Amino acid sequence: MRKSSVRLAAALAAVALVVTGCSSSSKTDSAAADKQLEIFTWWAAGGEKAGLDGMQAAFEAANPDTKFVNSSIAGGAGVNAKAVLVSRLEANDPPDSFQAHAGMELDGYVKSGKLEDLTSLYASEGWDKVFPADLLKTLTVDGKIYSVPVNIHRANVIWWNPAAATKAGITAAPATLDDFFADLAKFKAAGMTGLALAGKGDWAIAHLMDWMLLASMGPDKFEGLFNGSTSWTGPEVAAALVNFQKALSYGNKDAGNLEWPDAGKLVTSGKAGFFIMGDWASAQWQSDGLVLGTDYTWAPAPGTVGIYQWLSDSFTLPIGAKDHNAALAWLKVCGSKEGQDAFNPKKGSISVRTDSDLTLYDSYLQAAAAEWKVDRLVGSTVHGVNGNNALMAAYSAAAGKYLSGGAKDNAGLAKDLAAAYEAGKA
Ligand code: GAL
């Protein structure tokens, strides 16, 4: 057995102990009282599925008599899953637990009365002592905590293929936007597409725009966009959108047909230079057999060195969940050290827990864990921190419309973004 498999087996056995032997479990909250557990995510393929599989294995080790029903719906950032979820919640037919982002997205589900309060679970599991206090705030509404975070992802990462960079004469990661644009021109001169773009479903273009707003305006002005102190139609956004327009001009022309894993392949196959994407890209490539540091490498995205644009996936307990005991058992695995350390190394994210075993994580994730502690933390808009589902849907649609319009109407985009912000308040 490989060393990592031995570690995983040990971790799973420990999960079994943690969950079945947990002092806070009363007799009735053992998962065995429920025959099944239905989990709803958008982690349907590649590195995302590998991560979920890791946590499923942890759950099954602890709850062998409960069938794990995986109701994932493919489509990055939940573009397809969220609509199905909302209609199920409206019809009072919730899954037993669903994926929701920490921050305003979660807040939306809480305010519409869809989630159970998990504060007592936090107390019995001792999570308030091992999850960062700042993160807990993003899961708390009116003093009650409503979900269990499983990870921290980083949105502002630039990825490239070292061989392609060498071919283009690029010797260092671009630290500033000026460096970035200079390198895009070098890739172009070497016969490659400068920037890999994924336009299908809009969100990945909005993800790129979100980074560009942050990189161009700096973290204070960027955060001001979401508290009303920076205008969406003012000069800072206008300047950022000029940069966005310029970046898109170096993109692949077939972006509209590509999902993010397809765009990522343009980079790893040497056809395109850079990819701005969250760190789930690394897990995706590893699930394809590629090697970090050899086939692809990374840096904090240009203009945002020292900033960690974060997001966190969490799991909930919807009101009316049919398999309530199984859902509680699942949430205990989600919050446990062993569950998180089985999930995150495969998902390409870091554990939320301050006592995570970093020896299980690759060099990228170890660096991310170190930077998470010292960097300026700024939330991701496309992945739920800064705005609710209504804001996110309109934000992504605005970016998608701009791309399909040939990236020409900057004033129209600024107006659409202002309207997206307003939609989030409604
Ligand atoms: C995010 C999610 C990540 C990853 C990504 C791409 O919204 O938080 O875990 O799934 O979408 O699909």
Coordinates of C-alpha atoms and ligand atoms in Angstrom, one line a residue:
M1 CA 0.0 0.0 0.0
R2 CA 1.3 3.5 -0.8
K3 CA 2.1 5.8 2.1
S4 CA -0.8 8.1 1.2
S5 CA -3.2 5.1 1.2
V6 CA -2.0 4.0 4.6
R7 CA -2.6 7.5 5.9
L8 CA -6.1 7.6 4.3
A9 CA -7.0 4.2 5.8
A10 CA -5.9 5.5 9.2
A11 CA -7.8 8.7 8.7
L12 CA -11.0 6.8 7.8
A13 CA -10.7 4.5 10.8
A14 CA -10.3 7.6 13.0
V15 CA -13.4 9.1 11.5
A16 CA -15.3 5.9 12.3
L17 CA -14.2 6.4 15.9
V18 CA -14.9 10.1 16.0
V19 CA -18.4 9.8 14.7
T20 CA -19.6 6.6 16.3
G21 CA -17.9 7.3 19.6
C22 CA -18.8 10.9 19.7
S23 CA -19.9 11.8 23.2
S24 CA -22.4 14.3 22.0
S25 CA -24.3 11.8 19.9
S26 CA -27.5 10.7 21.6
K27 CA -28.8 7.3 20.6
T28 CA -31.3 8.8 18.2
D29 CA -28.8 10.8 16.2
S30 CA -26.9 7.8 14.9
A31 CA -27.1 7.6 11.1
A32 CA -28.1 4.0 11.3
A33 CA -31.6 5.2 12.2
D34 CA -31.8 6.3 8.6
K35 CA -31.3 4.0 5.6
Q36 CA -29.9 6.7 3.4
L37 CA -28.3 10.1 3.1
E38 CA -28.9 12.3 0.1
I39 CA -26.1 14.8 -0.6
F40 CA -26.6 17.6 -3.1
T41 CA -23.6 19.3 -4.8
W42 CA -22.2 20.3 -8.2
W43 CA -19.1 18.2 -7.7
A44 CA -19.9 15.7 -10.4
A45 CA -16.6 15.1 -12.2
G46 CA -12.8 15.3 -12.0
G47 CA -11.1 16.7 -9.0
E48 CA -14.4 17.9 -7.5
K49 CA -15.8 14.4 -7.5
A50 CA -12.6 13.0 -6.2
G51 CA -12.9 15.3 -3.2
L52 CA -16.5 14.4 -2.6
D53 CA -15.6 10.7 -3.0
G54 CA -13.0 11.2 -0.2
M55 CA -15.6 12.5 2.2
Q56 CA -18.2 9.9 1.1
A57 CA -15.6 7.2 2.0
A58 CA -15.1 8.9 5.4
F59 CA -18.9 8.9 6.0
E60 CA -19.3 5.3 4.9
A61 CA -16.5 4.1 7.1
A62 CA -18.3 5.6 10.1
N63 CA -21.9 4.8 9.0
P64 CA -21.7 1.5 7.1
D65 CA -25.5 0.8 7.2
T66 CA -26.5 4.1 5.6
K67 CA -26.6 4.4 1.8
F68 CA -24.9 7.5 0.4
V69 CA -27.0 8.9 -2.4
N70 CA -25.0 11.3 -4.5
S71 CA -27.3 13.8 -6.2
S72 CA -24.7 16.0 -7.8
I73 CA -25.6 18.1 -10.8
A74 CA -22.7 19.0 -13.1
G75 CA -21.8 22.6 -13.9
G76 CA -19.0 24.7 -12.3
A77 CA -19.9 27.1 -9.5
G78 CA -23.4 25.5 -9.3
V79 CA -24.7 27.1 -12.5
N80 CA -27.1 24.2 -13.1
A81 CA -27.4 22.8 -9.6
K82 CA -28.6 26.0 -7.9
A83 CA -31.8 26.3 -9.9
V84 CA -32.7 22.7 -9.2
L85 CA -32.0 23.2 -5.5
V86 CA -34.1 26.3 -5.3
S87 CA -37.1 24.5 -6.8
R88 CA -36.7 21.6 -4.5
L89 CA -36.5 23.9 -1.5
E90 CA -39.6 25.7 -2.7
A91 CA -41.4 22.4 -3.0
N92 CA -40.4 21.3 0.5
D93 CA -38.4 18.4 -1.0
P94 CA -34.9 19.2 0.2
P95 CA -31.9 16.9 0.0
D96 CA -30.5 15.8 3.4
S97 CA -27.6 18.3 3.1
F98 CA -26.6 20.6 0.3
Q99 CA -23.5 22.6 -0.6
A100 CA -23.7 26.4 0.1
H101 CA -21.0 29.0 0.2
A102 CA -20.1 30.8 3.3
G103 CA -21.1 34.5 3.3
M104 CA -24.1 36.2 1.6
E105 CA -25.1 33.1 -0.3
L106 CA -25.7 31.2 2.9
D107 CA -27.3 34.2 4.4
G108 CA -29.9 34.1 1.6
Y109 CA -30.9 30.5 2.5
V110 CA -31.1 31.4 6.2
K111 CA -33.2 34.5 5.6
S112 CA -35.7 32.6 3.5
G113 CA -36.1 30.2 6.4
K114 CA -34.7 27.1 4.7
L115 CA -32.0 26.0 7.2
E116 CA -31.8 24.5 10.7
D117 CA -29.8 26.3 13.3
L118 CA -26.6 24.2 14.0
T119 CA -25.3 26.2 16.9
S120 CA -25.7 23.3 19.4
L121 CA -23.8 21.0 17.0
Y122 CA -20.9 23.4 17.1
A123 CA -20.9 23.4 20.9
S124 CA -21.0 19.6 21.1
E125 CA -18.3 19.1 18.5
G126 CA -16.1 21.8 19.8
W127 CA -15.9 23.5 16.4
D128 CA -15.9 27.0 17.7
K129 CA -12.4 26.2 19.0
V130 CA -10.9 24.8 15.8
F131 CA -12.6 26.9 13.0
P132 CA -11.2 30.5 12.5
A133 CA -13.4 33.1 14.2
D134 CA -13.6 35.3 11.1
L135 CA -14.9 32.4 9.1
L136 CA -17.5 31.6 11.7
K137 CA -18.9 35.1 11.4
T138 CA -19.7 34.4 7.7
L139 CA -21.8 31.4 8.8
T140 CA -23.6 33.2 11.5
V141 CA -26.9 35.0 11.3
D142 CA -28.4 36.7 14.3
G143 CA -26.0 34.9 16.6
K144 CA -26.9 31.4 15.2
I145 CA -24.6 29.2 13.0
Y146 CA -26.2 27.6 10.0
S147 CA -23.7 25.4 8.2
V148 CA -20.5 23.4 8.5
P149 CA -17.6 24.6 6.3
V150 CA -15.4 21.9 4.7
N151 CA -12.8 24.0 3.0
I152 CA -11.2 27.3 2.0
H153 CA -10.6 27.7 -1.7
R154 CA -8.5 30.5 -3.2
A155 CA -10.1 32.3 -6.3
N156 CA -7.2 34.6 -7.3
V157 CA -4.6 32.1 -8.7
I158 CA -2.8 32.3 -12.0
W159 CA -1.8 29.0 -13.6
W160 CA 0.5 28.3 -16.5
N161 CA 2.5 25.6 -18.2
P162 CA 6.3 26.0 -17.5
A163 CA 7.3 24.7 -20.9
A164 CA 4.9 27.1 -22.7
A165 CA 6.3 30.0 -20.6
T166 CA 9.9 29.1 -21.5
K167 CA 8.9 28.9 -25.2
A168 CA 7.5 32.5 -24.9
G169 CA 10.6 33.7 -23.0
I170 CA 8.8 34.2 -19.7
T171 CA 11.0 33.5 -16.8
A172 CA 9.1 34.7 -13.7
A173 CA 5.5 34.8 -12.5
P174 CA 3.8 38.2 -13.4
A175 CA 3.4 40.0 -10.1
T176 CA 1.7 43.2 -11.5
L177 CA -0.9 43.9 -14.1
D178 CA 1.8 45.5 -16.2
D179 CA 3.8 42.3 -16.0
F180 CA 0.7 40.3 -16.9
F181 CA -0.1 42.3 -20.0
A182 CA 3.6 42.2 -21.1
D183 CA 3.5 38.4 -20.8
L184 CA 0.3 38.0 -22.7
A185 CA 2.0 39.8 -25.6
K186 CA 4.9 37.4 -25.3
F187 CA 2.6 34.4 -25.5
K188 CA 0.9 35.9 -28.5
A189 CA 4.2 36.6 -30.2
A190 CA 5.2 33.0 -29.7
G191 CA 2.1 31.8 -31.5
M192 CA 0.0 30.9 -28.4
T193 CA -3.3 32.2 -27.1
G194 CA -2.4 34.5 -24.2
L195 CA -5.3 33.8 -21.8
A196 CA -7.5 30.7 -21.6
L197 CA -11.2 31.7 -21.3
A198 CA -14.2 29.5 -20.4
G199 CA -17.5 31.3 -21.3
K200 CA -20.0 28.5 -21.0
G201 CA -22.4 29.2 -18.1
D202 CA -20.9 32.8 -17.7
W203 CA -19.5 32.3 -14.2
A204 CA -15.8 31.7 -15.2
I205 CA -15.8 35.0 -17.1
A206 CA -17.3 36.7 -14.1
H207 CA -14.6 35.0 -12.0
L208 CA -12.0 36.6 -14.2
M209 CA -13.7 40.0 -14.0
D210 CA -14.0 39.7 -10.2
W211 CA -10.2 39.3 -10.0
M212 CA -9.6 42.1 -12.4
L213 CA -11.8 44.5 -10.4
L214 CA -9.8 43.5 -7.3
A215 CA -6.4 43.8 -9.0
S216 CA -7.2 47.1 -10.6
M217 CA -8.9 48.9 -7.6
G218 CA -7.2 47.3 -4.6
P219 CA -9.0 45.5 -1.8
D220 CA -10.5 48.6 0.0
K221 CA -12.2 50.0 -3.1
F222 CA -13.2 46.5 -4.1
E223 CA -14.9 45.7 -0.8
G224 CA -16.6 49.1 -1.1
L225 CA -18.5 47.9 -4.1
F226 CA -20.4 45.6 -1.8
N227 CA -21.1 48.0 1.0
G228 CA -22.1 50.9 -1.1
S229 CA -19.0 53.0 -0.6
T230 CA -17.6 52.5 -4.1
S231 CA -19.8 53.3 -7.1
W232 CA -20.2 50.7 -9.8
T233 CA -20.4 53.5 -12.4
G234 CA -17.5 55.5 -11.1
P235 CA -13.9 55.9 -12.5
E236 CA -12.4 53.0 -10.6
V237 CA -14.7 50.4 -12.1
A238 CA -14.4 52.1 -15.5
A239 CA -10.5 51.7 -15.4
A240 CA -10.8 48.1 -14.2
L241 CA -13.1 47.3 -17.1
V242 CA -10.6 48.7 -19.6
N243 CA -8.1 46.2 -18.2
F244 CA -10.7 43.5 -18.3
Q245 CA -11.4 44.3 -22.0
K246 CA -7.7 44.2 -22.7
A247 CA -7.3 40.8 -21.0
L248 CA -10.2 39.3 -22.9
S249 CA -8.6 40.5 -26.2
Y250 CA -5.9 37.9 -25.6
G251 CA -8.4 35.1 -25.1
N252 CA -9.4 32.1 -27.2
K253 CA -12.2 33.0 -29.6
D254 CA -14.2 29.8 -28.9
A255 CA -14.6 30.7 -25.2
G256 CA -18.4 30.6 -25.4
N257 CA -18.3 26.8 -26.0
L258 CA -15.9 25.9 -23.2
E259 CA -16.4 24.9 -19.6
W260 CA -13.6 25.7 -17.2
P261 CA -11.9 22.2 -17.4
D262 CA -11.8 22.6 -21.2
A263 CA -10.2 26.0 -20.9
G264 CA -7.7 24.6 -18.4
K265 CA -6.7 22.0 -20.9
L266 CA -5.7 24.8 -23.4
V267 CA -3.0 25.7 -20.8
T268 CA -1.8 22.3 -19.8
S269 CA -1.5 21.3 -23.5
G270 CA 0.6 24.3 -24.3
K271 CA -2.0 26.1 -26.6
A272 CA -2.6 29.0 -24.2
G273 CA -0.5 30.9 -21.7
F274 CA -2.3 31.8 -18.5
F275 CA -5.5 30.7 -16.7
I276 CA -7.0 32.7 -13.9
M277 CA -9.0 30.2 -11.9
G278 CA -9.7 29.0 -8.4
D279 CA -7.5 26.3 -6.9
W280 CA -9.9 23.5 -7.8
A281 CA -8.0 23.7 -11.2
S282 CA -5.0 22.0 -9.6
A283 CA -7.2 19.1 -8.3
Q284 CA -8.8 18.7 -11.7
W285 CA -5.4 18.4 -13.4
Q286 CA -4.1 16.0 -10.8
S287 CA -7.2 13.9 -11.4
D288 CA -6.1 13.9 -15.0
G289 CA -2.7 12.6 -14.0
L290 CA -0.8 15.8 -14.4
V291 CA 2.0 16.8 -12.0
L292 CA 2.1 20.1 -10.1
G293 CA 5.4 21.9 -10.7
T294 CA 6.1 20.0 -13.9
D295 CA 3.0 20.1 -16.1
Y296 CA 1.6 23.2 -14.5
T297 CA 2.5 25.8 -11.9
W298 CA 1.0 28.7 -10.1
A299 CA 1.3 32.1 -8.4
P300 CA -1.0 34.5 -6.7
A301 CA -2.9 36.3 -9.6
P302 CA -1.1 39.5 -10.8
G303 CA -2.0 42.7 -8.9
T304 CA -3.2 40.6 -5.9
V305 CA 0.0 39.3 -4.4
G306 CA -0.5 39.3 -0.6
I307 CA -4.3 39.1 -1.0
Y308 CA -6.2 35.9 -0.6
Q309 CA -9.5 36.1 -2.4
W310 CA -11.3 33.3 -0.6
L311 CA -14.5 31.3 -0.6
S312 CA -15.6 28.4 1.5
D313 CA -17.9 25.5 0.7
S314 CA -20.1 24.4 3.5
F315 CA -22.8 21.9 4.2
T316 CA -26.3 22.6 5.6
L317 CA -29.2 20.9 7.3
P318 CA -32.3 22.0 5.4
I319 CA -35.6 22.2 7.4
G320 CA -37.6 19.1 6.5
A321 CA -34.6 16.9 5.6
K322 CA -36.0 13.3 5.4
D323 CA -32.9 11.6 6.9
H324 CA -32.2 14.0 9.7
N325 CA -30.1 11.6 11.7
A326 CA -28.0 10.7 8.7
A327 CA -27.6 14.4 7.9
L328 CA -26.3 15.1 11.4
A329 CA -23.8 12.2 11.1
W330 CA -22.7 13.7 7.7
L331 CA -22.2 17.1 9.2
K332 CA -20.0 15.6 11.9
V333 CA -17.8 14.0 9.3
C334 CA -17.7 17.4 7.4
G335 CA -16.4 19.2 10.4
S336 CA -14.0 16.5 11.6
K337 CA -10.3 16.8 11.1
E338 CA -10.2 13.3 9.5
G339 CA -13.1 14.1 7.1
Q340 CA -11.5 17.4 6.1
D341 CA -8.1 15.9 5.6
A342 CA -9.7 13.1 3.4
F343 CA -11.6 15.7 1.3
N344 CA -9.3 18.7 0.8
P345 CA -6.1 17.2 -0.6
K346 CA -8.2 15.8 -3.4
K347 CA -10.5 18.8 -3.8
G348 CA -7.6 21.3 -4.1
S349 CA -8.5 23.3 -1.1
I350 CA -7.2 23.7 2.4
S351 CA -8.9 22.5 5.6
V352 CA -10.8 25.0 7.7
R353 CA -9.5 23.4 10.8
T354 CA -6.5 25.0 12.5
D355 CA -5.3 21.5 13.5
S356 CA -5.2 20.0 10.0
D357 CA -2.4 17.6 9.1
L358 CA -0.5 19.5 6.4
T359 CA 1.8 16.6 5.6
L360 CA -1.2 15.2 3.6
Y361 CA -1.3 18.2 1.3
D362 CA 0.8 19.1 -1.8
S363 CA 3.2 22.0 -2.1
Y364 CA 0.6 24.3 -3.5
L365 CA -1.8 23.6 -0.7
Q366 CA 0.9 24.0 2.0
A367 CA 1.8 27.4 0.5
A368 CA -1.9 28.3 0.4
A369 CA -2.3 27.3 4.1
A370 CA 0.6 29.6 5.0
E371 CA -0.7 32.5 2.9
W372 CA -4.2 32.2 4.3
K373 CA -2.8 33.0 7.7
V374 CA -0.9 36.2 6.7
D375 CA -2.6 37.6 3.5
R376 CA -5.3 40.2 3.4
L377 CA -8.5 38.2 3.1
V378 CA -11.1 39.4 0.5
G379 CA -14.2 37.5 -0.4
S380 CA -15.1 36.1 -3.8
T381 CA -18.2 37.5 -5.5
V382 CA -18.9 34.6 -7.9
H383 CA -18.6 32.0 -5.1
G384 CA -21.0 33.4 -2.6
V385 CA -19.0 35.6 -0.1
N386 CA -20.0 39.1 -1.2
G387 CA -23.5 38.6 -2.6
N388 CA -26.5 36.3 -2.5
N389 CA -27.7 34.1 -5.4
A390 CA -29.6 36.9 -7.0
L391 CA -26.5 39.1 -7.1
M392 CA -24.3 36.3 -8.4
A393 CA -26.7 35.3 -11.1
A394 CA -26.9 38.9 -12.4
Y395 CA -23.2 39.5 -12.0
S396 CA -22.3 36.4 -14.1
A397 CA -25.0 37.2 -16.7
A398 CA -23.5 40.7 -17.1
A399 CA -20.0 39.3 -17.7
G400 CA -21.4 36.7 -20.1
K401 CA -23.3 39.3 -22.1
Y402 CA -20.2 41.5 -22.4
L403 CA -18.2 38.6 -23.7
S404 CA -20.8 37.5 -26.2
G405 CA -21.1 41.2 -27.3
G406 CA -17.5 41.2 -28.4
A407 CA -16.3 42.8 -25.1
K408 CA -17.2 46.3 -26.4
D409 CA -19.8 48.0 -24.2
N410 CA -17.9 49.0 -21.0
A411 CA -20.5 51.5 -19.9
G412 CA -23.3 49.0 -20.4
L413 CA -21.4 46.4 -18.4
A414 CA -20.9 48.9 -15.5
K415 CA -24.6 49.6 -15.5
D416 CA -25.4 45.9 -15.5
L417 CA -23.1 45.4 -12.6
A418 CA -24.7 48.2 -10.7
A419 CA -28.1 46.5 -11.3
A420 CA -26.7 43.2 -10.2
Y421 CA -25.7 44.8 -6.9
E422 CA -29.2 46.2 -6.5
A423 CA -30.7 42.8 -7.4
G424 CA -28.8 41.4 -4.4
K425 CA -30.6 43.8 -2.0
A426 CA -34.1 43.0 -3.3
Ligands
GAL1 C1 -17.2 26.9 -6.6 C2 -17.1 25.9 -5.5 C3 -15.8 25.2 -5.7 C4 -15.8 24.6 -7.1 C5 -16.0 25.7 -8.1 C6 -16.0 25.2 -9.6 O1 -18.4 27.7 -6.5 O2 -17.0 26.6 -4.3 O3 -15.8 24.1 -4.7 O4 -16.8 23.6 -7.1 O5 -17.2 26.3 -7.9 O6 -17.0 24.3 -9.8

